[in-house]
PDB file of C-alpha atoms and ligand atoms in Angstrom:
ATOM      1  CA  MET A   1      26.164  -0.710  -1.221  1.00 83.00           C
ATOM      2  CA  LEU A   2      26.317  -4.500  -1.022  1.00 79.00           C
ATOM      3  CA  ARG A   3      26.763  -4.169   2.750  1.00 86.00           C
ATOM      4  CA  VAL A   4      23.788  -1.792   2.861  1.00 87.00           C
ATOM      5  CA  ARG A   5      21.764  -4.429   1.015  1.00 84.00           C
ATOM      6  CA  ARG A   6      22.524  -6.828   3.855  1.00 84.00           C
ATOM      7  CA  GLY A   7      21.133  -4.288   6.329  1.00 84.00           C
ATOM      8  CA  ASP A   8      24.487  -2.983   7.614  1.00 89.00           C
ATOM      9  CA  ARG A   9      23.686   0.356   9.294  1.00 92.00           C
ATOM     10  CA  ALA A  10      27.324   1.404   9.656  1.00 93.00           C
ATOM     11  CA  ALA A  11      27.749   0.984   5.897  1.00 93.00           C
ATOM     12  CA  PHE A  12      24.575   2.982   5.343  1.00 95.00           C
ATOM     13  CA  ARG A  13      25.910   5.781   7.516  1.00 95.00           C
ATOM     14  CA  ASP A  14      29.154   5.848   5.467  1.00 95.00           C
ATOM     15  CA  LEU A  15      27.082   5.973   2.311  1.00 96.00           C
ATOM     16  CA  VAL A  16      25.029   8.932   3.606  1.00 97.00           C
ATOM     17  CA  GLU A  17      28.178  10.809   4.587  1.00 97.00           C
ATOM     18  CA  ARG A  18      29.764  10.174   1.213  1.00 97.00           C
ATOM     19  CA  HIS A  19      26.783  11.366  -0.823  1.00 97.00           C
ATOM     20  CA  GLN A  20      24.959  13.851   1.433  1.00 97.00           C
ATOM     21  CA  ARG A  21      26.537  16.958  -0.099  1.00 98.00           C
ATOM     22  CA  GLY A  22      25.641  16.074  -3.693  1.00 98.00           C
ATOM     23  CA  VAL A  23      22.118  14.983  -2.819  1.00 98.00           C
ATOM     24  CA  ILE A  24      21.289  18.001  -0.622  1.00 98.00           C
ATOM     25  CA  GLN A  25      22.767  20.506  -3.054  1.00 98.00           C
ATOM     26  CA  THR A  26      21.061  18.977  -6.085  1.00 97.00           C
ATOM     27  CA  ILE A  27      17.708  19.195  -4.317  1.00 97.00           C
ATOM     28  CA  TYR A  28      18.455  22.712  -3.098  1.00 97.00           C
ATOM     29  CA  ARG A  29      19.182  23.863  -6.668  1.00 96.00           C
ATOM     30  CA  ALA A  30      15.742  22.592  -7.705  1.00 96.00           C
ATOM     31  CA  ILE A  31      13.713  23.664  -4.674  1.00 93.00           C
ATOM     32  CA  GLY A  32      15.576  26.711  -3.371  1.00 92.00           C
ATOM     33  CA  ASP A  33      15.032  26.011   0.310  1.00 91.00           C
ATOM     34  CA  SER A  34      17.861  24.588   2.386  1.00 94.00           C
ATOM     35  CA  TRP A  35      15.687  23.202   5.196  1.00 95.00           C
ATOM     36  CA  GLU A  36      13.365  21.509   2.711  1.00 95.00           C
ATOM     37  CA  ALA A  37      16.377  20.229   0.767  1.00 96.00           C
ATOM     38  CA  GLU A  38      17.683  18.404   3.866  1.00 97.00           C
ATOM     39  CA  ASP A  39      14.251  17.010   4.610  1.00 96.00           C
ATOM     40  CA  LEU A  40      13.881  15.676   1.068  1.00 97.00           C
ATOM     41  CA  ALA A  41      17.466  14.386   1.088  1.00 97.00           C
ATOM     42  CA  GLN A  42      16.622  12.339   4.172  1.00 97.00           C
ATOM     43  CA  ARG A  43      13.640  10.923   2.289  1.00 95.00           C
ATOM     44  CA  VAL A  44      16.010   9.980  -0.551  1.00 96.00           C
ATOM     45  CA  PHE A  45      18.320   8.096   1.800  1.00 96.00           C
ATOM     46  CA  VAL A  46      15.436   6.362   3.555  1.00 95.00           C
ATOM     47  CA  GLN A  47      14.270   5.294   0.082  1.00 94.00           C
ATOM     48  CA  VAL A  48      17.777   4.010  -0.674  1.00 94.00           C
ATOM     49  CA  TRP A  49      17.708   1.896   2.484  1.00 93.00           C
ATOM     50  CA  ARG A  50      14.274   0.507   1.709  1.00 91.00           C
ATOM     51  CA  SER A  51      15.000  -0.175  -1.956  1.00 90.00           C
ATOM     52  CA  ALA A  52      18.515  -1.503  -1.417  1.00 89.00           C
ATOM     53  CA  SER A  53      17.402  -5.027  -2.292  1.00 85.00           C
ATOM     54  CA  ARG A  54      16.312  -3.802  -5.721  1.00 83.00           C
ATOM     55  CA  TYR A  55      19.685  -2.249  -6.497  1.00 85.00           C
ATOM     56  CA  GLU A  56      21.499  -4.127  -9.239  1.00 81.00           C
ATOM     57  CA  PRO A  57      25.253  -4.117  -8.636  1.00 81.00           C
ATOM     58  CA  THR A  58      25.680  -3.782 -12.418  1.00 80.00           C
ATOM     59  CA  ALA A  59      24.355  -0.213 -12.236  1.00 80.00           C
ATOM     60  CA  LYS A  60      26.665   2.539 -11.022  1.00 90.00           C
ATOM     61  CA  PHE A  61      25.473   3.513  -7.556  1.00 92.00           C
ATOM     62  CA  THR A  62      25.507   7.276  -8.153  1.00 94.00           C
ATOM     63  CA  THR A  63      23.288   7.006 -11.240  1.00 94.00           C
ATOM     64  CA  TRP A  64      20.833   4.861  -9.244  1.00 94.00           C
ATOM     65  CA  LEU A  65      20.975   7.321  -6.324  1.00 95.00           C
ATOM     66  CA  PHE A  66      20.381  10.376  -8.506  1.00 96.00           C
ATOM     67  CA  THR A  67      17.500   8.655 -10.262  1.00 95.00           C
ATOM     68  CA  ILE A  68      15.838   8.556  -6.835  1.00 95.00           C
ATOM     69  CA  VAL A  69      16.835  12.198  -6.246  1.00 96.00           C
ATOM     70  CA  HIS A  70      15.329  13.226  -9.596  1.00 96.00           C
ATOM     71  CA  ASN A  71      12.082  11.385  -8.802  1.00 95.00           C
ATOM     72  CA  VAL A  72      11.826  12.878  -5.316  1.00 95.00           C
ATOM     73  CA  ILE A  73      12.331  16.389  -6.742  1.00 95.00           C
ATOM     74  CA  PHE A  74       9.793  15.721  -9.482  1.00 93.00           C
ATOM     75  CA  ASN A  75       7.216  14.521  -6.963  1.00 93.00           C
ATOM     76  CA  GLU A  76       7.859  17.429  -4.646  1.00 92.00           C
ATOM     77  CA  ARG A  77       7.461  19.999  -7.411  1.00 90.00           C
ATOM     78  CA  ARG A  78       4.318  18.293  -8.646  1.00 90.00           C
ATOM     79  CA  ARG A  79       2.974  18.217  -5.080  1.00 89.00           C
ATOM     80  CA  ARG A  80       3.683  21.930  -4.693  1.00 87.00           C
ATOM     81  CA  ALA A  81       2.090  22.762  -8.004  1.00 86.00           C
ATOM     82  CA  ARG A  82      -0.972  20.709  -7.101  1.00 86.00           C
ATOM     83  CA  ARG A  83      -1.229  22.279  -3.697  1.00 82.00           C
ATOM     84  CA  ASN A  84      -0.892  25.606  -5.400  1.00 67.00           C
ATOM     85  CA  ALA A  85       1.306  26.695  -2.533  1.00 57.00           C
ATOM     86  CA  GLU A  86       3.628  28.099  -5.106  1.00 53.00           C
ATOM     87  CA  SER A  87       2.611  29.062  -8.594  1.00 57.00           C
ATOM     88  CA  LEU A  88       5.204  28.441 -11.298  1.00 52.00           C
ATOM     89  CA  ASP A  89       6.025  32.131 -11.116  1.00 56.00           C
ATOM     90  CA  ALA A  90       6.520  32.021  -7.380  1.00 55.00           C
ATOM     91  CA  LEU A  91       8.722  28.974  -7.800  1.00 53.00           C
ATOM     92  CA  ALA A  92      10.896  30.963 -10.143  1.00 51.00           C
ATOM     93  CA  GLN A  93      11.129  33.969  -7.857  1.00 51.00           C
ATOM     94  CA  PRO A  94      14.076  34.247  -5.514  1.00 47.00           C
ATOM     95  CA  ASP A  95      12.652  33.065  -2.218  1.00 49.00           C
ATOM     96  CA  GLU A  96      13.452  34.072   1.313  1.00 47.00           C
ATOM     97  CA  ASP A  97      15.769  31.169   1.885  1.00 55.00           C
ATOM     98  CA  THR A  98      17.868  31.943  -1.173  1.00 52.00           C
ATOM     99  CA  GLU A  99      18.080  35.510   0.058  1.00 48.00           C
ATOM    100  CA  THR A 100      19.099  34.458   3.559  1.00 51.00           C
ATOM    101  CA  PHE A 101      21.546  31.864   2.361  1.00 58.00           C
ATOM    102  CA  GLY A 102      22.953  34.318  -0.187  1.00 51.00           C
ATOM    103  CA  THR A 103      23.356  36.886   2.575  1.00 47.00           C
ATOM    104  CA  GLN A 104      25.362  34.524   4.715  1.00 51.00           C
ATOM    105  CA  PHE A 105      27.565  33.623   1.799  1.00 52.00           C
ATOM    106  CA  ALA A 106      28.008  37.183   0.591  1.00 48.00           C
ATOM    107  CA  ASP A 107      28.690  38.503   4.075  1.00 51.00           C
ATOM    108  CA  ALA A 108      31.287  35.852   4.685  1.00 55.00           C
ATOM    109  CA  ALA A 109      32.904  36.468   1.325  1.00 57.00           C
ATOM    110  CA  SER A 110      33.002  40.226   1.459  1.00 62.00           C
ATOM    111  CA  PRO A 111      33.022  42.768   4.248  1.00 72.00           C
ATOM    112  CA  ASP A 112      31.800  45.458   1.806  1.00 84.00           C
ATOM    113  CA  PRO A 113      27.973  45.762   2.148  1.00 88.00           C
ATOM    114  CA  ALA A 114      27.512  47.000  -1.430  1.00 88.00           C
ATOM    115  CA  ARG A 115      29.498  44.102  -2.814  1.00 88.00           C
ATOM    116  CA  ALA A 116      27.680  41.706  -0.547  1.00 89.00           C
ATOM    117  CA  ALA A 117      24.335  42.998  -1.810  1.00 90.00           C
ATOM    118  CA  ALA A 118      25.471  42.667  -5.426  1.00 87.00           C
ATOM    119  CA  GLU A 119      26.699  39.132  -4.790  1.00 89.00           C
ATOM    120  CA  ARG A 120      23.394  38.275  -3.130  1.00 90.00           C
ATOM    121  CA  GLU A 121      21.502  39.589  -6.122  1.00 91.00           C
ATOM    122  CA  LEU A 122      23.638  37.533  -8.534  1.00 92.00           C
ATOM    123  CA  GLN A 123      23.151  34.379  -6.464  1.00 94.00           C
ATOM    124  CA  ALA A 124      19.402  34.951  -6.444  1.00 94.00           C
ATOM    125  CA  ARG A 125      19.364  35.379 -10.217  1.00 95.00           C
ATOM    126  CA  ILE A 126      21.369  32.225 -10.871  1.00 96.00           C
ATOM    127  CA  SER A 127      19.175  30.231  -8.484  1.00 96.00           C
ATOM    128  CA  ALA A 128      15.989  31.541 -10.061  1.00 96.00           C
ATOM    129  CA  ALA A 129      17.236  30.818 -13.592  1.00 96.00           C
ATOM    130  CA  ILE A 130      18.134  27.230 -12.678  1.00 97.00           C
ATOM    131  CA  ARG A 131      14.873  26.599 -10.831  1.00 95.00           C
ATOM    132  CA  ARG A 132      12.863  27.987 -13.729  1.00 95.00           C
ATOM    133  CA  LEU A 133      14.218  25.304 -16.113  1.00 96.00           C
ATOM    134  CA  PRO A 134      11.972  22.331 -16.921  1.00 95.00           C
ATOM    135  CA  ASP A 135      12.697  19.312 -14.677  1.00 94.00           C
ATOM    136  CA  ASN A 136      14.772  17.246 -17.101  1.00 96.00           C
ATOM    137  CA  GLN A 137      16.795  20.229 -18.324  1.00 97.00           C
ATOM    138  CA  ARG A 138      17.520  21.308 -14.763  1.00 97.00           C
ATOM    139  CA  THR A 139      18.610  17.828 -13.689  1.00 97.00           C
ATOM    140  CA  ALA A 140      20.867  17.579 -16.751  1.00 97.00           C
ATOM    141  CA  VAL A 141      22.401  20.987 -15.975  1.00 98.00           C
ATOM    142  CA  VAL A 142      22.948  20.298 -12.275  1.00 98.00           C
ATOM    143  CA  LEU A 143      24.436  16.841 -12.831  1.00 97.00           C
ATOM    144  CA  CYS A 144      26.673  18.088 -15.640  1.00 97.00           C
ATOM    145  CA  ARG A 145      27.757  21.394 -14.104  1.00 96.00           C
ATOM    146  CA  PHE A 146      27.968  20.593 -10.399  1.00 97.00           C
ATOM    147  CA  GLU A 147      28.229  16.829 -10.034  1.00 96.00           C
ATOM    148  CA  GLY A 148      30.535  16.077 -12.947  1.00 94.00           C
ATOM    149  CA  PHE A 149      28.290  13.443 -14.560  1.00 95.00           C
ATOM    150  CA  SER A 150      29.039  12.289 -18.105  1.00 94.00           C
ATOM    151  CA  TYR A 151      26.371  12.413 -20.837  1.00 95.00           C
ATOM    152  CA  GLU A 152      25.967   8.639 -20.489  1.00 95.00           C
ATOM    153  CA  GLU A 153      25.397   8.842 -16.736  1.00 96.00           C
ATOM    154  CA  ILE A 154      22.854  11.650 -17.112  1.00 97.00           C
ATOM    155  CA  ALA A 155      21.092   9.577 -19.781  1.00 97.00           C
ATOM    156  CA  LYS A 156      20.777   6.694 -17.306  1.00 95.00           C
ATOM    157  CA  VAL A 157      19.371   8.962 -14.582  1.00 96.00           C
ATOM    158  CA  LEU A 158      16.826  10.503 -16.958  1.00 96.00           C
ATOM    159  CA  ARG A 159      16.208   7.227 -18.813  1.00 94.00           C
ATOM    160  CA  CYS A 160      16.814   8.789 -22.186  1.00 96.00           C
ATOM    161  CA  SER A 161      19.424   8.633 -24.947  1.00 97.00           C
ATOM    162  CA  VAL A 162      22.755  10.477 -25.037  1.00 96.00           C
ATOM    163  CA  PRO A 163      21.629  12.690 -27.964  1.00 96.00           C
ATOM    164  CA  ALA A 164      18.548  13.600 -25.893  1.00 97.00           C
ATOM    165  CA  VAL A 165      20.832  14.656 -23.022  1.00 97.00           C
ATOM    166  CA  LYS A 166      22.874  16.822 -25.410  1.00 96.00           C
ATOM    167  CA  SER A 167      19.682  18.410 -26.640  1.00 97.00           C
ATOM    168  CA  LEU A 168      18.467  19.058 -23.071  1.00 97.00           C
ATOM    169  CA  LEU A 169      21.771  20.678 -22.160  1.00 97.00           C
ATOM    170  CA  HIS A 170      21.821  22.798 -25.303  1.00 97.00           C
ATOM    171  CA  ARG A 171      18.295  24.113 -24.745  1.00 97.00           C
ATOM    172  CA  ALA A 172      19.032  24.770 -21.081  1.00 98.00           C
ATOM    173  CA  ARG A 173      22.211  26.682 -21.916  1.00 97.00           C
ATOM    174  CA  GLU A 174      20.401  28.833 -24.472  1.00 97.00           C
ATOM    175  CA  THR A 175      17.741  29.638 -21.870  1.00 97.00           C
ATOM    176  CA  LEU A 176      20.292  30.374 -19.151  1.00 97.00           C
ATOM    177  CA  LYS A 177      22.239  32.622 -21.538  1.00 96.00           C
ATOM    178  CA  GLU A 178      19.099  34.677 -22.207  1.00 95.00           C
ATOM    179  CA  GLN A 179      17.989  34.823 -18.587  1.00 94.00           C
ATOM    180  CA  LEU A 180      21.379  35.770 -17.215  1.00 94.00           C
ATOM    181  CA  LYS A 181      22.195  38.299 -19.903  1.00 90.00           C
ATOM    182  CA  GLY A 182      23.957  41.292 -18.408  1.00 84.00           C
ATOM    183  CA  CYS A 183      24.907  39.461 -15.191  1.00 84.00           C
ATOM    184  CA  TYR A 184      28.389  38.331 -16.200  1.00 81.00           C
TER     185      TYR A 184
ATOM    186  CA  MET B   1      36.278  24.636 -39.132  1.00 88.00           C
ATOM    187  CA  ASN B   2      33.722  27.158 -40.414  1.00 94.00           C
ATOM    188  CA  CYS B   3      31.272  29.330 -38.450  1.00 96.00           C
ATOM    189  CA  GLN B   4      28.418  26.806 -38.638  1.00 96.00           C
ATOM    190  CA  GLN B   5      30.585  23.891 -37.514  1.00 95.00           C
ATOM    191  CA  THR B   6      32.036  26.009 -34.735  1.00 96.00           C
ATOM    192  CA  LYS B   7      28.630  26.961 -33.351  1.00 96.00           C
ATOM    193  CA  ALA B   8      27.501  23.343 -33.612  1.00 95.00           C
ATOM    194  CA  ASN B   9      30.440  22.406 -31.376  1.00 96.00           C
ATOM    195  CA  PHE B  10      29.794  24.891 -28.572  1.00 97.00           C
ATOM    196  CA  ASP B  11      28.406  22.222 -26.220  1.00 96.00           C
ATOM    197  CA  GLU B  12      31.108  19.661 -27.015  1.00 94.00           C
ATOM    198  CA  ARG B  13      33.779  22.295 -26.404  1.00 96.00           C
ATOM    199  CA  LEU B  14      32.216  23.297 -23.066  1.00 95.00           C
ATOM    200  CA  ASP B  15      31.964  19.664 -21.952  1.00 93.00           C
ATOM    201  CA  ASN B  16      35.478  18.761 -23.138  1.00 92.00           C
ATOM    202  CA  GLN B  17      34.122  16.274 -25.634  1.00 91.00           C
ATOM    203  CA  LEU B  18      36.203  17.403 -28.612  1.00 94.00           C
ATOM    204  CA  ASP B  19      39.251  15.412 -29.624  1.00 95.00           C
ATOM    205  CA  PRO B  20      42.511  17.385 -29.467  1.00 96.00           C
ATOM    206  CA  SER B  21      42.639  18.286 -33.177  1.00 96.00           C
ATOM    207  CA  SER B  22      38.993  19.443 -33.265  1.00 96.00           C
ATOM    208  CA  ARG B  23      39.626  21.465 -30.160  1.00 97.00           C
ATOM    209  CA  VAL B  24      42.575  23.246 -31.775  1.00 97.00           C
ATOM    210  CA  ALA B  25      40.485  23.903 -34.903  1.00 97.00           C
ATOM    211  CA  PHE B  26      37.637  25.251 -32.752  1.00 97.00           C
ATOM    212  CA  ASP B  27      39.886  27.592 -30.741  1.00 97.00           C
ATOM    213  CA  THR B  28      41.691  28.790 -33.860  1.00 97.00           C
ATOM    214  CA  HIS B  29      38.403  29.699 -35.557  1.00 97.00           C
ATOM    215  CA  VAL B  30      36.972  31.458 -32.486  1.00 97.00           C
ATOM    216  CA  ASN B  31      40.166  33.481 -31.998  1.00 96.00           C
ATOM    217  CA  GLY B  32      40.037  34.680 -35.599  1.00 97.00           C
ATOM    218  CA  CYS B  33      36.269  35.249 -36.052  1.00 97.00           C
ATOM    219  CA  PRO B  34      34.697  38.187 -34.133  1.00 97.00           C
ATOM    220  CA  GLY B  35      31.110  36.899 -34.684  1.00 97.00           C
ATOM    221  CA  CYS B  36      31.790  33.427 -33.307  1.00 97.00           C
ATOM    222  CA  ALA B  37      33.985  34.893 -30.569  1.00 97.00           C
ATOM    223  CA  ALA B  38      31.116  37.107 -29.313  1.00 96.00           C
ATOM    224  CA  GLU B  39      28.617  34.213 -29.377  1.00 96.00           C
ATOM    225  CA  TRP B  40      31.077  31.896 -27.702  1.00 97.00           C
ATOM    226  CA  ARG B  41      31.750  34.467 -24.942  1.00 95.00           C
ATOM    227  CA  ALA B  42      28.026  34.803 -24.236  1.00 95.00           C
ATOM    228  CA  TYR B  43      27.394  31.034 -24.368  1.00 96.00           C
ATOM    229  CA  SER B  44      30.371  29.926 -22.305  1.00 96.00           C
ATOM    230  CA  GLY B  45      30.128  32.965 -20.003  1.00 95.00           C
ATOM    231  CA  ALA B  46      26.600  32.030 -18.908  1.00 96.00           C
ATOM    232  CA  TRP B  47      27.746  28.468 -18.204  1.00 96.00           C
ATOM    233  CA  THR B  48      30.719  29.650 -16.162  1.00 95.00           C
ATOM    234  CA  PHE B  49      28.463  32.088 -14.311  1.00 95.00           C
ATOM    235  CA  VAL B  50      25.924  29.363 -13.476  1.00 96.00           C
ATOM    236  CA  GLY B  51      28.787  27.355 -12.001  1.00 96.00           C
ATOM    237  CA  GLN B  52      29.242  30.073  -9.372  1.00 95.00           C
ATOM    238  CA  GLN B  53      25.934  29.224  -7.717  1.00 96.00           C
ATOM    239  CA  VAL B  54      26.575  28.493  -4.078  1.00 95.00           C
ATOM    240  CA  ALA B  55      24.549  25.777  -2.370  1.00 95.00           C
ATOM    241  CA  PRO B  56      24.468  24.959   1.336  1.00 94.00           C
ATOM    242  CA  LYS B  57      26.670  22.279   2.818  1.00 95.00           C
ATOM    243  CA  PRO B  58      24.948  19.541   4.836  1.00 96.00           C
ATOM    244  CA  SER B  59      24.236  20.738   8.357  1.00 96.00           C
ATOM    245  CA  VAL B  60      26.123  19.139  11.228  1.00 96.00           C
ATOM    246  CA  GLY B  61      24.606  15.813  12.267  1.00 96.00           C
ATOM    247  CA  PHE B  62      22.742  15.196   8.997  1.00 97.00           C
ATOM    248  CA  ALA B  63      23.797  11.526   8.848  1.00 96.00           C
ATOM    249  CA  GLU B  64      22.731  10.874  12.480  1.00 95.00           C
ATOM    250  CA  ARG B  65      19.376  12.528  11.866  1.00 96.00           C
ATOM    251  CA  THR B  66      18.901  10.432   8.738  1.00 96.00           C
ATOM    252  CA  LEU B  67      19.562   7.242  10.722  1.00 95.00           C
ATOM    253  CA  ARG B  68      17.079   8.380  13.370  1.00 94.00           C
ATOM    254  CA  ARG B  69      14.512   9.038  10.673  1.00 93.00           C
ATOM    255  CA  LEU B  70      15.134   5.572   9.342  1.00 89.00           C
ATOM    256  CA  ASP B  71      14.131   4.196  12.748  1.00 87.00           C
ATOM    257  CA  GLU B  72      11.083   6.435  12.915  1.00 86.00           C
ATOM    258  CA  THR B  73       9.775   5.724   9.445  1.00 80.00           C
ATOM    259  CA  MET B  74      11.055   2.180   9.164  1.00 67.00           C
ATOM    260  CA  PRO B  75       7.813   0.768   9.508  1.00 60.00           C
ATOM    261  CA  THR B  76       7.293  -0.285  13.028  1.00 51.00           C
ATOM    262  CA  GLN B  77       3.800  -0.740  11.600  1.00 45.00           C
ATOM    263  CA  SER B  78       4.826  -2.840   8.674  1.00 47.00           C
ATOM    264  CA  ARG B  79       7.142  -4.971  10.824  1.00 51.00           C
ATOM    265  CA  PHE B  80       4.273  -5.365  13.247  1.00 52.00           C
ATOM    266  CA  TRP B  81       1.771  -6.416  10.600  1.00 53.00           C
ATOM    267  CA  LEU B  82       4.254  -8.541   8.760  1.00 54.00           C
ATOM    268  CA  ALA B  83       5.198 -10.634  11.809  1.00 56.00           C
ATOM    269  CA  PRO B  84       4.061 -14.243  11.122  1.00 58.00           C
ATOM    270  CA  VAL B  85       1.974 -14.446  14.301  1.00 63.00           C
ATOM    271  CA  TRP B  86      -0.017 -11.368  13.247  1.00 64.00           C
ATOM    272  CA  ARG B  87      -0.406 -12.601   9.694  1.00 68.00           C
ATOM    273  CA  TRP B  88      -1.944 -15.845  10.983  1.00 74.00           C
ATOM    274  CA  ALA B  89      -4.127 -13.941  13.441  1.00 75.00           C
ATOM    275  CA  MET B  90      -5.396 -11.638  10.674  1.00 72.00           C
ATOM    276  CA  ALA B  91      -6.054 -14.574   8.337  1.00 74.00           C
ATOM    277  CA  GLY B  92      -7.998 -16.363  11.124  1.00 78.00           C
ATOM    278  CA  THR B  93     -10.069 -13.270  11.944  1.00 80.00           C
ATOM    279  CA  LEU B  94     -10.863 -12.791   8.276  1.00 79.00           C
ATOM    280  CA  ALA B  95     -11.948 -16.428   7.885  1.00 77.00           C
ATOM    281  CA  ILE B  96     -14.213 -16.201  10.948  1.00 81.00           C
ATOM    282  CA  ALA B  97     -15.710 -12.916   9.725  1.00 77.00           C
ATOM    283  CA  MET B  98     -16.428 -14.416   6.292  1.00 79.00           C
ATOM    284  CA  THR B  99     -18.008 -17.554   7.776  1.00 77.00           C
ATOM    285  CA  ALA B 100     -20.160 -15.532  10.161  1.00 75.00           C
ATOM    286  CA  GLY B 101     -21.130 -13.151   7.342  1.00 70.00           C
ATOM    287  CA  GLY B 102     -22.083 -16.046   5.065  1.00 69.00           C
ATOM    288  CA  TRP B 103     -24.146 -17.727   7.795  1.00 73.00           C
ATOM    289  CA  PHE B 104     -25.882 -14.461   8.677  1.00 67.00           C
ATOM    290  CA  GLY B 105     -26.605 -13.751   4.997  1.00 64.00           C
ATOM    291  CA  TRP B 106     -28.011 -17.233   4.525  1.00 69.00           C
ATOM    292  CA  ARG B 107     -30.224 -16.805   7.616  1.00 69.00           C
ATOM    293  CA  VAL B 108     -31.510 -13.454   6.394  1.00 64.00           C
ATOM    294  CA  GLN B 109     -32.207 -14.889   2.963  1.00 67.00           C
ATOM    295  CA  ASP B 110     -33.949 -17.883   4.510  1.00 69.00           C
ATOM    296  CA  THR B 111     -36.128 -15.729   6.787  1.00 66.00           C
ATOM    297  CA  ARG B 112     -37.059 -13.470   3.933  1.00 66.00           C
ATOM    298  CA  GLN B 113     -38.059 -16.365   1.690  1.00 69.00           C
ATOM    299  CA  ALA B 114     -40.189 -17.812   4.469  1.00 67.00           C
ATOM    300  CA  GLU B 115     -41.948 -14.472   4.980  1.00 66.00           C
ATOM    301  CA  VAL B 116     -42.646 -14.087   1.267  1.00 60.00           C
ATOM    302  CA  GLN B 117     -43.939 -17.681   1.021  1.00 65.00           C
ATOM    303  CA  ALA B 118     -46.215 -17.136   4.012  1.00 60.00           C
ATOM    304  CA  GLU B 119     -47.519 -13.904   2.544  1.00 58.00           C
ATOM    305  CA  THR B 120     -48.125 -15.509  -0.849  1.00 51.00           C
ATOM    306  CA  TYR B 121     -49.799 -18.486   0.770  1.00 51.00           C
ATOM    307  CA  ALA B 122     -52.051 -16.231   2.855  1.00 51.00           C
ATOM    308  CA  MET B 123     -53.026 -14.278  -0.238  1.00 48.00           C
ATOM    309  CA  ALA B 124     -53.753 -17.491  -2.155  1.00 47.00           C
ATOM    310  CA  GLN B 125     -55.781 -18.733   0.719  1.00 46.00           C
ATOM    311  CA  GLN B 126     -57.925 -15.635   0.543  1.00 43.00           C
ATOM    312  CA  ASP B 127     -58.407 -16.470  -3.125  1.00 38.00           C
ATOM    313  CA  ARG B 128     -57.828 -12.908  -4.107  1.00 37.00           C
ATOM    314  CA  LEU B 129     -54.566 -13.561  -5.920  1.00 36.00           C
ATOM    315  CA  GLU B 130     -54.599 -12.732  -9.595  1.00 35.00           C
ATOM    316  CA  ASP B 131     -52.135 -14.094 -12.214  1.00 36.00           C
ATOM    317  CA  PHE B 132     -50.434 -10.756 -12.316  1.00 35.00           C
ATOM    318  CA  ASP B 133     -49.606 -10.951  -8.600  1.00 35.00           C
ATOM    319  CA  VAL B 134     -48.105 -14.430  -8.868  1.00 33.00           C
ATOM    320  CA  VAL B 135     -45.740 -13.312 -11.591  1.00 33.00           C
ATOM    321  CA  ALA B 136     -44.908 -10.219  -9.610  1.00 37.00           C
ATOM    322  CA  ALA B 137     -44.160 -12.289  -6.520  1.00 36.00           C
ATOM    323  CA  LEU B 138     -41.903 -14.815  -8.309  1.00 34.00           C
ATOM    324  CA  HIS B 139     -38.900 -12.581  -8.275  1.00 39.00           C
ATOM    325  CA  LEU B 140     -39.280 -12.267  -4.496  1.00 37.00           C
ATOM    326  CA  LEU B 141     -39.062 -16.037  -4.098  1.00 35.00           C
ATOM    327  CA  SER B 142     -35.869 -16.183  -6.128  1.00 35.00           C
ATOM    328  CA  GLY B 143     -34.416 -13.413  -3.946  1.00 33.00           C
ATOM    329  CA  ASP B 144     -34.181 -10.927  -6.810  1.00 34.00           C
ATOM    330  CA  SER B 145     -35.972  -8.056  -5.163  1.00 34.00           C
ATOM    331  CA  PRO B 146     -36.282  -4.793  -7.124  1.00 35.00           C
TER     332      PRO B 146
HETATM  333 ZN1   ZN C   1      32.887  32.177 -37.191  1.00 69.69          ZN
END
């Protein structure tokens, strides 16, 4: 990151390649659209490049990066809500992209159409349940479950205390348990 | 560990935050208590299930496209406007505009005052000016038109 701060494009490219998966997938889990997720992920990295001079080497890079990710997701969801393109209900519904992406995954994983359809349905339900969580709960869940962040790191991303992170995770897990009842 | 303590430790157990002895106590209680076992299965089962969500991998060429976007969005405009020569040019234009504006405003004000004075003088000359009109015209001379 120090090389990126000096404007080194090769270092920036390495940085994108190292973190692209986590950034794209985190956004996808919040937005539910793979094309949009890549578009927003690019915005995140452009923001990283532009704000590199403000990065304090004392902060862990991934917590700084995911703070930007969290803000970009927050803004995007707020923009969508404002635009009324998607009501909160629509946001929580399995969308076409989740269906398509789930199909590809299910088809690749299983040659049995019935099993593929069941797998697709489960994927859609998990995605919908995660997207339906409030922003901070969802970020805490995604960072904890998929990105392996510690409570302390999540607290830095969300700018809250460790007990607050525990509380967010607990409430999210209770909600997910209710919403996914009968699926597992 | 009792039922209440066990349930209070569900999150710590899921996130591997329990020290080894607490973990043994937790597992021992859950294995021997059907109520806690059922709740633990539901709680941990949902978390395990959520972990099966599949998300897309970055598409081929994502990093190259991001670098291209950097070039597109990296403000040709802001580099352009921030170049010293353009900053000086803008400052100069602004200064000229302000000077010209000030001069024009002063000329307008001056012309207007002259017109009002001439009008007032003409009216006084005709000796038809009452006290009321003089007071009413004063604000025009100070430029404070209604
Ligand atoms: Zn018990």
